[in-house]
Coordinates of C-alpha atoms in Angstrom, one line a residue:
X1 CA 27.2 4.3 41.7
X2 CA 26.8 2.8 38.6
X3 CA 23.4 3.4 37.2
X4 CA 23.1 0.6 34.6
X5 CA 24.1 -2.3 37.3
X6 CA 23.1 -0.9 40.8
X7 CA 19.6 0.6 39.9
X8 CA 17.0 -2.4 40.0
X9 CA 14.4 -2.4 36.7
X10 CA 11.2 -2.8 38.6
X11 CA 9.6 -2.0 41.5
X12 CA 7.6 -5.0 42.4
X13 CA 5.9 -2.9 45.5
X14 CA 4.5 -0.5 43.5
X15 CA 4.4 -2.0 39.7
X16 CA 6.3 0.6 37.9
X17 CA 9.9 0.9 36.4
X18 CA 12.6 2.6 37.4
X19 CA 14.0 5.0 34.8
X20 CA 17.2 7.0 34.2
X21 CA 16.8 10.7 33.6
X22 CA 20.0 11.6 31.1
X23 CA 18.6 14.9 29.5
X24 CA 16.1 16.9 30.9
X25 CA 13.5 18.9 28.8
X26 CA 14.2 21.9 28.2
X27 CA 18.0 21.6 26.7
X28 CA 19.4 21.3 23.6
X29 CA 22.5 18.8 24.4
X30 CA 22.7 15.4 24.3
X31 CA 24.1 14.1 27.6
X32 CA 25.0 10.2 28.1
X33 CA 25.8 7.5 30.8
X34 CA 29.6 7.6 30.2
X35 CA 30.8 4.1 30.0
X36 CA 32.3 2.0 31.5
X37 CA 31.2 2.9 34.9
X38 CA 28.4 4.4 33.8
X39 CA 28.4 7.0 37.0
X40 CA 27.8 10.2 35.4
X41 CA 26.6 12.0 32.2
X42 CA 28.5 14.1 29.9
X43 CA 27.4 15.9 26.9
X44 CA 28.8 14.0 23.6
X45 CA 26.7 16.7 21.2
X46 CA 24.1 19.8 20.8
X47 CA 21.0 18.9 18.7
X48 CA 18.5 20.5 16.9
X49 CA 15.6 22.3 19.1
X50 CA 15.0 21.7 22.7
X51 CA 14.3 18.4 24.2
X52 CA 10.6 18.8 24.7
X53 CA 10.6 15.4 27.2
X54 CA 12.9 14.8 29.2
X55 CA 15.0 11.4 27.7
X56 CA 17.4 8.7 29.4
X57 CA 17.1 5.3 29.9
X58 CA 15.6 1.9 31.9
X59 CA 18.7 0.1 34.3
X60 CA 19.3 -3.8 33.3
X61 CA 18.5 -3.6 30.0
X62 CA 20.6 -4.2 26.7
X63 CA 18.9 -2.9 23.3
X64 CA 19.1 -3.6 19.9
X65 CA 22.0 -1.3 19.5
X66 CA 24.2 -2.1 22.3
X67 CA 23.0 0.4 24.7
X68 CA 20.2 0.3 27.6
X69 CA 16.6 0.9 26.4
X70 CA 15.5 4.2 25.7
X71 CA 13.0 5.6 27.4
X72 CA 10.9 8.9 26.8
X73 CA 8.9 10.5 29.8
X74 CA 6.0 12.1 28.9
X75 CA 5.1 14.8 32.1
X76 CA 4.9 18.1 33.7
X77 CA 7.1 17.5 36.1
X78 CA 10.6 18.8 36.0
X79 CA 13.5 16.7 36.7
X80 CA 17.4 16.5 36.3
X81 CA 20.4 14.1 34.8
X82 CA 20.2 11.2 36.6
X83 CA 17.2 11.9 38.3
X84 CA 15.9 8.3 39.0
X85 CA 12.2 8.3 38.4
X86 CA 9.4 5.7 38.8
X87 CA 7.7 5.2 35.7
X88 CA 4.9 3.5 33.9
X89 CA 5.0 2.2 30.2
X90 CA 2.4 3.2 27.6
X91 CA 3.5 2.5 24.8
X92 CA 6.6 2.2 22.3
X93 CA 7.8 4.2 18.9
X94 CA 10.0 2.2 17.0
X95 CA 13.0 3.5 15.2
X96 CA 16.1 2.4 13.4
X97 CA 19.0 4.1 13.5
X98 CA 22.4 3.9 12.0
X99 CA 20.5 0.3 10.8
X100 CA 20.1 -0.8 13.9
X101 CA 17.2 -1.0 16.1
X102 CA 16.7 1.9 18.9
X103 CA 13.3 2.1 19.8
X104 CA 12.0 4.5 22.4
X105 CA 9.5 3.5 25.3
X106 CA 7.2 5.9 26.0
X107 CA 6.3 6.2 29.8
X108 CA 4.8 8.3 32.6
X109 CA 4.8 8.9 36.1
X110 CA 1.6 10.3 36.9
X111 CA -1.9 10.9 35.2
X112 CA -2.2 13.4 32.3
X113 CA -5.3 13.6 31.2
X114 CA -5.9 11.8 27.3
X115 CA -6.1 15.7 25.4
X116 CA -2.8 16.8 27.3
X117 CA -0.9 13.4 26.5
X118 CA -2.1 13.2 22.9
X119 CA -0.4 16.9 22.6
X120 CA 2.6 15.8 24.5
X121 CA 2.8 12.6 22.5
X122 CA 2.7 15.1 18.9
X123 CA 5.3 17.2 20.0
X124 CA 7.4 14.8 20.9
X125 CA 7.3 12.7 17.5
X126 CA 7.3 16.0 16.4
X127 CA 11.3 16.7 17.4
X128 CA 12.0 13.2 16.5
X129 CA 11.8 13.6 13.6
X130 CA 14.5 17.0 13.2
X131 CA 16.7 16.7 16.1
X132 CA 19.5 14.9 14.0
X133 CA 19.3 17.1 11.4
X134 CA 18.4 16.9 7.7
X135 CA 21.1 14.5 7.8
X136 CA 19.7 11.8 9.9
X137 CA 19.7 8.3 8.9
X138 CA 17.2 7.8 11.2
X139 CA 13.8 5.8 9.9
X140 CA 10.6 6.7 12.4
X141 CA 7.3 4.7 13.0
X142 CA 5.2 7.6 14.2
X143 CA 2.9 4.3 15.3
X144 CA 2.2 4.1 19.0
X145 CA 2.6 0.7 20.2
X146 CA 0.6 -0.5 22.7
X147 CA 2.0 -0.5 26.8
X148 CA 1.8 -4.1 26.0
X149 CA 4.3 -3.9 23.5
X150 CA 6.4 -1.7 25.5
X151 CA 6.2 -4.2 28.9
X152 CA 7.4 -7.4 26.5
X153 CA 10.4 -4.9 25.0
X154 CA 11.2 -4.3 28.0
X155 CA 11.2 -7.5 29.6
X156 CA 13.3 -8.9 26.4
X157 CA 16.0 -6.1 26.9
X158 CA 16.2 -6.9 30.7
X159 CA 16.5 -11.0 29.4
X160 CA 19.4 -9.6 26.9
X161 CA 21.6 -7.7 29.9
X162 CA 21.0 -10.5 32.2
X163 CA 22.2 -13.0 29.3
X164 CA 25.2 -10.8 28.7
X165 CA 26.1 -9.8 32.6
X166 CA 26.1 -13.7 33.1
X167 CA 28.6 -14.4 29.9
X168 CA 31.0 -11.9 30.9
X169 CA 31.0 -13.2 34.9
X170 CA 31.7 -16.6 33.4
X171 CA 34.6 -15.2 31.1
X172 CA 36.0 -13.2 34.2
X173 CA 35.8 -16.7 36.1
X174 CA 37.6 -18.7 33.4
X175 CA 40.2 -16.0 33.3
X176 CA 40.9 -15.9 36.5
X177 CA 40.7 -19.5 37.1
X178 CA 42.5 -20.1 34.1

């Protein structure tokens, strides 16, 4: 299965998004879809610390550096790679990386209560900010954006894989056609 193409966004039953586990909380390696058939997850690096969330991705969506939209699940729940998991927005941290935008969509999947989610929240800016290492390039907006924010991001990025999934179906066509 490929888990960028064959995984639909939204769920228009129950309102919510469908998200892509890739590393689970709890470890400290960086696992990734591995492209092109984007089927599995393999580890391209250790990091700094523990993942204290776990971190993957939305389906059908293209981000401002070249890769599906990040996504950062804020729970109590434990889960696994690839774990597909229905999720709600609530807000967005923006970052750029390398100079290029990579912001990360904060979401849930259940109710935590406002004290437990504000601590949650903390910690994770919190390893944002050292699990590249003293050497990161990365530049953090500790700002929570508002779900609104996140919904329209996400919505965009979906517009952006769509765009580019309909360019490379028409190349295919005129190559084939000739």
């Amino acid at each position: 299965m490929n888990y960028i193409k064959d995984i639909n966004l939204k769920n228009y039953q129950t309102q919510t998004f469908n998200m892509i586990v890739e590393i689970p909380k709890g470890t400290n390696k960086k696992y990734e879809l591995v492209e092109p058939t984007f089927d599995r997850v393999e580890c391209v690096r250790k990091v700094y610390g523990k993942y204290v969330f776990d971190y993957g991705c939305f389906p059908q969506t293209l981000a401002g550096d070249g890769d599906a939209l990040d996504a950062i699940l804020i729970s109590t729940k434990k889960h696994k790679s690839l774990d597909i998991v229905e999720v709600k927005p609530i807000g967005v941290i923006k970052t750029i990386d390398n100079e290029e935008q990579d912001d990360k969509i904060i979401v849930t999947e259940q109710s935590i209560k406002d004290k437990l989610f504000d601590k949650l929240l903390k910690v994770a800016i919190k390893f944002l900010k050292k699990y590249k290492g003293k050497k990161s390039n990365m530049i953090l907006d500790t700002t929570l954006y508002m779900k609104e924010e996140a919904i329209k991001e996400i919505e965009d990025c979906n517009r952006n894989y769509l765009n580019k999934e309909s360019k490379d179906t028409s190349t295919t066509i005129t190559m084939i056609l000739g």
